[in-house]
Short mmCIF file of C-alpha atoms in Angstrom, two decimals:
data_model
loop_
_atom_site.label_atom_id
_atom_site.label_comp_id
_atom_site.label_asym_id
_atom_site.label_seq_id
_atom_site.Cartn_x
_atom_site.Cartn_y
_atom_site.Cartn_z
CA MET A 11 -34.51 -5.37 -13.32
CA GLY A 12 -31.16 -6.82 -14.38
CA PHE A 13 -28.65 -5.57 -16.89
CA GLU A 14 -30.06 -5.49 -20.39
CA ASP A 15 -28.45 -7.77 -22.97
CA GLN A 16 -25.90 -6.06 -25.16
CA LYS A 17 -27.12 -5.56 -28.72
CA ASN A 18 -23.81 -6.44 -30.38
CA ASP A 19 -21.11 -9.05 -30.10
CA GLN A 20 -18.59 -6.70 -28.49
CA LEU A 21 -18.13 -7.25 -24.76
CA GLN A 22 -19.03 -4.13 -22.79
CA ILE A 23 -19.00 -3.03 -19.18
CA PRO A 24 -22.42 -2.42 -17.57
CA LYS A 25 -24.12 0.94 -18.10
CA ILE A 26 -26.26 2.24 -15.24
CA ARG A 27 -28.42 5.36 -15.35
CA PHE A 28 -27.74 7.90 -12.61
CA GLU A 29 -29.62 10.80 -14.14
CA GLY A 30 -31.78 12.54 -11.56
CA LEU A 31 -30.40 10.42 -8.71
CA ASP A 32 -28.73 11.95 -5.64
CA LEU A 33 -27.93 11.17 -2.02
CA SER A 34 -31.26 12.53 -0.80
CA GLN A 35 -32.97 9.58 -2.48
CA ALA A 36 -31.10 6.97 -0.43
CA GLY A 37 -33.57 4.34 0.74
CA SER A 38 -36.02 4.91 -2.11
CA PRO A 39 -36.94 2.07 -4.52
CA ARG A 40 -35.06 3.82 -7.30
CA TRP A 41 -31.94 4.13 -5.15
CA ASP A 42 -32.14 0.48 -4.08
CA SER A 43 -32.49 -0.61 -7.69
CA ALA A 44 -29.46 1.41 -8.75
CA ARG A 45 -27.47 0.05 -5.79
CA SER A 46 -28.16 -3.56 -6.76
CA HIS A 47 -26.90 -2.85 -10.30
CA VAL A 48 -23.81 -1.04 -9.00
CA ILE A 49 -22.81 -3.83 -6.63
CA ALA A 50 -23.36 -6.51 -9.27
CA ALA A 51 -21.20 -4.55 -11.72
CA LEU A 52 -18.39 -3.94 -9.23
CA GLN A 53 -18.31 -7.56 -8.09
CA THR A 54 -18.21 -8.82 -11.68
CA TYR A 55 -16.16 -6.17 -13.49
CA GLY A 56 -14.80 -3.82 -10.83
CA CYS A 57 -16.26 -0.94 -12.84
CA PHE A 58 -19.28 0.41 -14.68
CA ASP A 59 -20.42 3.36 -16.77
CA ALA A 60 -22.63 5.84 -14.91
CA VAL A 61 -24.83 7.37 -17.61
CA TYR A 62 -26.18 10.89 -17.18
CA GLY A 63 -27.24 11.85 -20.72
CA VAL A 64 -30.62 11.22 -22.27
CA THR A 65 -29.48 10.71 -25.84
CA ALA A 66 -30.42 7.51 -27.64
CA ARG A 67 -26.75 6.64 -28.03
CA SER A 68 -26.01 6.71 -24.32
CA SER A 69 -29.32 5.17 -23.25
CA ARG A 70 -28.90 2.09 -25.40
CA GLY A 71 -27.93 -0.95 -23.34
CA CYS A 72 -28.42 0.80 -19.99
CA SER A 73 -29.86 -0.59 -16.81
CA SER A 74 -32.53 1.78 -15.57
CA ALA A 75 -32.58 2.58 -11.88
CA GLY A 76 -36.31 3.13 -12.12
CA PRO A 77 -38.80 5.19 -14.12
CA TYR A 78 -37.59 8.53 -15.44
CA TRP A 79 -39.24 11.24 -13.35
CA THR A 80 -41.22 13.45 -15.73
CA SER A 81 -41.57 16.19 -13.12
CA SER A 82 -37.81 16.75 -13.08
CA SER A 83 -36.97 15.81 -16.66
CA SER A 84 -36.35 19.38 -17.85
CA VAL A 85 -34.04 20.04 -14.89
CA CYS A 86 -32.14 16.81 -15.57
CA ARG A 87 -31.76 17.65 -19.25
CA ARG A 88 -30.42 21.12 -18.45
CA SER A 89 -28.00 19.64 -15.92
CA SER A 90 -26.80 17.08 -18.47
CA ARG A 91 -26.27 19.77 -21.11
CA THR A 92 -24.33 21.94 -18.65
CA LEU A 93 -22.15 18.99 -17.69
CA ARG A 94 -21.45 18.03 -21.31
CA GLN A 95 -20.56 21.62 -22.20
CA ALA A 96 -18.18 21.90 -19.23
CA LEU A 97 -16.53 18.58 -20.10
CA SER A 98 -16.09 19.58 -23.71
CA ARG A 99 -14.50 22.91 -22.76
CA LEU A 100 -12.32 21.33 -20.11
CA HIS A 101 -10.93 18.75 -22.53
CA TRP A 102 -10.89 20.60 -25.82
CA GLU A 103 -10.11 24.22 -24.92
CA PHE A 104 -8.27 24.16 -21.59
CA ALA A 105 -6.38 20.87 -21.38
CA PRO A 106 -3.81 21.73 -24.08
CA GLU A 107 -3.10 25.03 -22.27
CA CYS A 108 -3.17 23.90 -18.65
CA ILE A 109 -1.35 20.57 -18.86
CA PRO A 110 2.06 21.85 -20.08
CA LEU A 111 2.39 24.45 -17.30
CA PRO A 112 5.74 23.90 -15.55
CA ILE A 113 5.31 23.83 -11.77
CA ARG A 114 8.27 24.50 -9.49
CA GLU A 115 8.71 22.73 -6.19
CA PRO A 116 7.41 24.65 -3.13
CA PRO A 117 10.04 26.43 -1.01
CA CYS A 118 12.20 24.39 1.33
CA GLY A 119 10.54 23.67 4.63
CA ARG A 120 7.06 23.87 3.15
CA ARG A 121 5.28 20.57 2.72
CA ALA A 122 3.47 20.20 -0.61
CA GLN A 123 -0.27 19.87 -0.26
CA PRO A 124 -2.07 17.00 -2.01
CA ARG A 125 -3.58 19.32 -4.60
CA GLU A 126 -0.13 20.58 -5.58
CA ARG A 127 1.43 17.19 -6.14
CA ARG A 128 2.44 16.32 -9.64
CA GLU A 129 2.66 12.77 -10.78
CA VAL A 130 6.16 11.30 -10.89
CA ARG A 131 6.65 9.62 -14.25
CA PRO A 132 9.25 6.91 -14.87
CA PRO A 133 11.29 7.25 -18.08
CA SER A 134 9.08 4.68 -19.84
CA LEU A 135 6.12 7.05 -19.46
CA ALA A 136 7.95 10.26 -20.37
CA TRP A 137 5.59 10.82 -23.31
CA ARG A 138 2.62 11.04 -20.95
CA LYS A 139 1.98 14.47 -19.47
CA SER A 140 -0.15 15.03 -16.40
CA GLN A 141 -1.25 18.13 -14.54
CA LEU A 142 -3.31 18.36 -11.40
CA LEU A 143 -5.81 21.02 -12.30
CA VAL A 144 -6.93 23.70 -9.88
CA PRO A 145 -9.12 22.31 -7.08
CA MET A 146 -12.85 22.55 -7.77
CA LEU A 147 -13.01 26.21 -6.82
CA ARG A 148 -16.09 28.30 -6.30
CA PRO A 149 -15.91 31.42 -8.50
CA SER A 150 -15.26 33.63 -5.46
CA LYS A 151 -12.07 31.69 -4.66
CA ILE A 152 -10.46 31.70 -8.11
CA SER A 153 -8.50 34.96 -7.81
CA SER A 154 -6.91 34.04 -4.48
CA TRP A 155 -5.88 30.61 -5.75
CA TYR A 156 -4.46 32.16 -8.92
CA ALA A 157 -2.31 34.52 -6.85
CA TYR A 158 -1.15 31.62 -4.71
CA MET A 159 -0.21 29.48 -7.73
CA LEU A 160 1.86 32.29 -9.25
CA GLN A 161 4.38 31.73 -6.45
CA TYR A 162 5.16 28.23 -7.73
CA THR A 163 4.53 28.50 -11.46
CA ALA A 164 7.42 29.15 -13.79
CA THR A 165 5.07 30.65 -16.38
CA ILE A 166 2.64 33.52 -15.76
CA PHE A 167 -0.46 32.22 -17.50
CA ASN A 168 -3.62 34.00 -18.54
CA LEU A 169 -5.95 34.75 -15.61
CA PHE A 170 -9.00 34.75 -17.89
CA LEU A 171 -8.14 31.30 -19.24
CA PHE A 172 -7.40 30.12 -15.72
CA SER A 173 -10.78 31.38 -14.49
CA LEU A 174 -12.67 29.67 -17.31
CA ALA A 175 -10.82 26.42 -16.72
CA SER A 176 -11.51 26.63 -13.00
CA ASN A 177 -15.22 27.16 -13.57
CA ALA A 178 -15.34 24.19 -15.93
CA ALA A 179 -13.41 22.12 -13.39
CA TRP A 180 -15.88 23.15 -10.67
CA THR A 181 -18.86 22.02 -12.77
CA VAL A 182 -17.28 18.72 -13.77
CA GLY A 183 -15.75 18.02 -10.37
CA LYS A 184 -19.02 18.71 -8.57
CA HIS A 185 -20.83 16.07 -10.63
CA MET A 186 -17.98 13.59 -10.25
CA ARG A 187 -17.84 14.07 -6.49
CA GLU A 188 -21.59 13.57 -6.14
CA LEU A 189 -21.31 10.37 -8.16
CA GLU A 190 -18.32 9.14 -6.14
CA GLN A 191 -20.15 9.69 -2.86
CA MET A 192 -23.26 7.92 -4.12
CA VAL A 193 -21.15 4.93 -5.11
CA GLU A 194 -19.41 4.95 -1.72
CA LYS A 195 -22.76 5.02 0.09
CA MET A 196 -24.20 2.24 -2.07
CA ILE A 197 -21.20 0.00 -1.40
CA LEU A 198 -21.31 0.59 2.34
CA GLU A 199 -25.07 0.01 2.46
CA SER A 200 -24.79 -3.25 0.57
CA MET A 201 -22.29 -4.55 3.13
CA GLY A 202 -24.13 -3.36 6.23
CA LEU A 203 -21.69 -0.51 6.85
CA GLU A 204 -23.97 2.46 6.15
CA LYS A 205 -23.37 3.86 9.66
CA TYR A 206 -19.77 4.58 8.64
CA PHE A 207 -20.65 6.67 5.57
CA VAL A 208 -20.14 10.12 7.12
CA ARG A 209 -16.87 9.07 8.74
CA GLN A 210 -15.73 7.54 5.47
CA VAL A 211 -16.43 10.69 3.47
CA GLU A 212 -14.70 12.88 6.05
CA SER A 213 -11.58 10.70 5.87
CA LEU A 214 -11.12 11.28 2.13
CA GLU A 215 -9.63 14.00 -0.04
CA TYR A 216 -10.46 14.56 -3.68
CA GLY A 217 -8.62 15.68 -6.77
CA LEU A 218 -9.48 16.38 -10.41
CA ARG A 219 -6.70 15.82 -12.91
CA LEU A 220 -6.41 16.28 -16.65
CA THR A 221 -4.16 13.84 -18.46
CA GLU A 222 -2.70 13.96 -21.92
CA TYR A 223 -1.36 10.96 -23.79
CA GLY A 224 0.83 11.26 -26.84
CA ILE A 225 1.78 8.61 -29.36
CA PRO A 226 2.56 5.38 -27.44
CA SER A 227 6.24 4.52 -27.20
CA ASP A 228 5.21 0.86 -27.38
CA GLN A 229 4.24 0.86 -31.04
CA GLU A 230 3.92 -2.91 -31.20
CA ASN A 231 1.25 -3.20 -28.49
CA LYS A 232 -0.01 0.42 -28.73
CA LEU A 233 0.05 0.69 -24.93
CA ALA A 234 -0.12 4.27 -23.70
CA MET A 235 -0.33 3.05 -20.09
CA ARG A 236 0.48 -0.44 -18.94
CA SER A 237 -1.90 -2.67 -17.02
CA HIS A 238 -2.38 -1.50 -13.41
CA VAL A 239 -4.81 -1.03 -10.55
CA ASP A 240 -5.35 2.28 -8.77
CA PRO A 241 -4.21 2.46 -5.11
CA ASN A 242 -7.01 4.83 -4.05
CA MET A 243 -10.68 4.34 -3.15
CA VAL A 244 -12.55 5.28 -6.32
CA THR A 245 -11.59 6.82 -9.66
CA VAL A 246 -14.13 8.46 -11.97
CA ILE A 247 -12.91 8.72 -15.56
CA CYS A 248 -14.17 10.71 -18.53
CA GLN A 249 -12.48 10.20 -21.90
CA HIS A 250 -12.76 12.88 -24.57
CA GLN A 251 -13.39 11.73 -28.17
CA VAL A 252 -10.31 9.53 -28.41
CA GLY A 253 -10.82 6.28 -26.51
CA GLY A 254 -8.22 3.84 -25.27
CA LEU A 255 -9.38 2.80 -21.80
CA GLU A 256 -9.63 -0.98 -21.42
CA VAL A 257 -10.59 -3.01 -18.35
CA LEU A 258 -9.73 -6.63 -17.63
CA SER A 259 -12.61 -9.04 -17.09
CA LYS A 260 -12.42 -11.99 -14.70
CA ASP A 261 -12.24 -14.24 -17.76
CA GLY A 262 -9.03 -12.53 -18.84
CA ASP A 263 -10.56 -10.53 -21.71
CA TRP A 264 -9.78 -6.86 -22.25
CA ILE A 265 -12.97 -4.82 -22.61
CA THR A 266 -12.85 -1.54 -24.52
CA VAL A 267 -14.61 1.38 -22.83
CA GLU A 268 -15.99 3.75 -25.45
CA PRO A 269 -15.63 7.50 -24.76
CA SER A 270 -18.80 9.49 -24.06
CA LEU A 271 -19.58 12.93 -22.66
CA ASP A 272 -22.83 11.45 -21.34
CA ALA A 273 -21.18 8.96 -19.00
CA PHE A 274 -18.45 8.58 -16.40
CA THR A 275 -16.55 5.34 -15.94
CA VAL A 276 -16.29 4.37 -12.25
CA VAL A 277 -13.51 2.02 -11.10
CA THR A 278 -12.65 0.91 -7.58
CA GLY A 279 -9.12 0.86 -6.21
CA GLU A 280 -7.03 -1.12 -3.76
CA ALA A 281 -7.98 0.94 -0.71
CA PHE A 282 -11.60 -0.14 -1.10
CA GLY A 283 -10.40 -3.73 -1.27
CA VAL A 284 -8.83 -3.27 2.16
CA LEU A 285 -11.92 -1.60 3.63
CA THR A 286 -14.18 -4.40 2.38
CA ASN A 287 -11.73 -7.13 3.44
CA GLY A 288 -11.28 -8.29 -0.12
CA ARG A 289 -14.99 -8.36 -1.02
CA LEU A 290 -14.37 -5.80 -3.79
CA GLU A 291 -11.31 -6.39 -5.93
CA PRO A 292 -9.67 -3.40 -7.63
CA CYS A 293 -10.31 -2.95 -11.33
CA ARG A 294 -7.29 -3.70 -13.51
CA HIS A 295 -7.15 -1.40 -16.51
CA ARG A 296 -4.83 0.04 -19.13
CA VAL A 297 -4.77 2.60 -21.95
CA LYS A 298 -4.31 1.29 -25.48
CA ILE A 299 -4.42 3.77 -28.36
CA THR A 300 -4.81 2.01 -31.70
CA SER A 301 -5.70 5.02 -33.86
CA ASN A 302 -5.39 8.73 -33.22
CA GLU A 303 -4.81 11.13 -36.08
CA SER A 304 -4.20 14.10 -33.79
CA GLY A 305 -1.61 12.25 -31.73
CA LYS A 306 -3.27 13.43 -28.51
CA ARG A 307 -5.70 11.79 -26.07
CA TYR A 308 -7.23 13.73 -23.19
CA SER A 309 -9.13 12.47 -20.19
CA ALA A 310 -10.36 13.86 -16.88
CA LEU A 311 -9.87 11.76 -13.75
CA PHE A 312 -11.51 12.44 -10.42
CA SER A 313 -10.18 10.38 -7.54
CA SER A 314 -10.88 9.90 -3.85
CA ARG A 315 -8.08 8.85 -1.54
CA PRO A 316 -7.49 8.71 2.22
CA LYS A 317 -6.24 11.96 3.74
CA ASP A 318 -2.72 12.28 5.12
CA GLY A 319 -2.26 10.05 8.15
CA VAL A 320 -5.46 8.03 7.63
CA VAL A 321 -5.09 4.32 8.31
CA VAL A 322 -7.25 2.05 6.17
CA HIS A 323 -8.30 -1.27 7.70
CA PRO A 324 -10.93 -3.96 7.08
CA ALA A 325 -14.30 -3.29 8.69
CA GLU A 326 -14.77 -5.55 11.71
CA GLU A 327 -18.26 -6.48 10.48
CA LEU A 328 -16.73 -8.10 7.40
CA ILE A 329 -14.35 -10.37 9.31
CA ASP A 330 -15.59 -13.80 10.43
CA GLU A 331 -14.71 -17.48 10.14
CA ALA A 332 -15.94 -17.63 6.57
CA HIS A 333 -14.11 -14.41 5.71
CA PRO A 334 -10.86 -14.22 7.71
CA GLN A 335 -8.97 -10.94 7.83
CA GLN A 336 -7.19 -10.34 4.53
CA TYR A 337 -5.27 -7.15 5.34
CA ARG A 338 -3.43 -5.51 8.21
CA PRO A 339 -4.18 -1.82 8.95
CA CYS A 340 -2.51 0.23 6.24
CA ASN A 341 -1.22 3.81 6.37
CA TYR A 342 -2.08 5.03 2.89
CA ASN A 343 0.82 7.49 2.62
CA GLU A 344 3.29 4.78 3.57
CA TYR A 345 1.84 2.58 0.86
CA LEU A 346 2.34 5.31 -1.73
CA ARG A 347 5.97 5.66 -0.66
CA TYR A 348 6.30 1.89 -0.93
CA LEU A 349 4.98 1.99 -4.49
CA ALA A 350 7.52 4.67 -5.41
CA THR A 351 10.60 3.03 -3.91
CA THR A 352 10.32 -0.73 -3.62
CA LYS A 353 11.38 -3.24 -6.26
CA GLU A 354 9.19 -5.94 -4.76
CA GLU A 355 5.75 -6.92 -6.02
CA LYS A 356 3.81 -3.66 -5.94
CA SER A 357 0.35 -4.34 -4.58
CA MET A 358 -1.63 -3.65 -1.44
CA LYS A 359 -1.69 -7.39 -0.80
CA ALA A 360 2.10 -7.54 -0.91
CA PHE A 361 2.38 -4.49 1.34
CA CYS A 362 -0.10 -5.30 4.10
CA GLY A 363 -1.73 -8.62 3.24
CA VAL A 364 -2.15 -10.94 6.24
CA ALA A 365 -0.64 -13.94 4.48
CA LYS A 366 2.44 -11.94 3.49
CA GLU A 367 2.94 -10.59 7.00
CA GLU A 368 2.58 -14.05 8.54
CA THR A 369 5.14 -15.46 6.12
CA ARG A 370 7.65 -12.77 7.08
CA ALA A 371 7.03 -13.44 10.77
#
């Protein structure tokens, strides 16, 4: 079953149902159907909407990964409601409180861990706030993490609020991580690399971040974030009420991604382009806010990226005469430093592309 035709004239990214699907179903007809839709979407758009809700609004225009399992329908509906409630609380109640928290640098001699890193914003993006939320903590770990964070937080914030936010982050992050790993497995399977799935997952670290966008400084173009591609493996995005996310099609058209608490938008990054030897191109996207009475836009972003010291390189199985090697092995941390310091063209291809390296030689 292919993607269903869109019912209106507005160009949209593909919507694929993931409700009731998990890694244990790998190899089943339903899994294989979903995988074919995912790969087609990523090869054409570099992204897709993974739909979890069962409302008529979210189901319209979706590609079904197979028949809806009646035996588990009540469980799926409860899971969807729990997820929507957690997302709503995370965005609406906790984001305004958690995002502004001022974080001090860790003491000298102590290396900041990935979960503590705050995004470095250039002056042109000074209106955009960003805060790495607490890692997806199990309830039993919240108190110890709270005590740890107090060492580096300039403001003593409410433990009760922190606990509620952490629980919401755990619920949302758990769903996002499951989705991210399903997408990773589907991509690897489609390219004959399924034997590397466990190693691939173990080489990654994950983070859940809340972002807040104010009124765009670029009032003429309404751009809250300029066009870019993510350097990581996969990013899972959930917008709250106020939209703005746009993705660039291969035809050069910007496609608006409507916000929904029933769906996550999945986009691939540059690191996956290296792993697949250029078979999957990163999704170019931007944030454009045309109307927002409140002056605020919130979104949750879950990302997977190589751990410290991990070198990303094209899979040998994807290199042959018809598909020559496109990238040299790339240390991901070095690439991030390159993005932060260089004035050259900032792309993975410019950093470790074979053609670029051969030209320099």
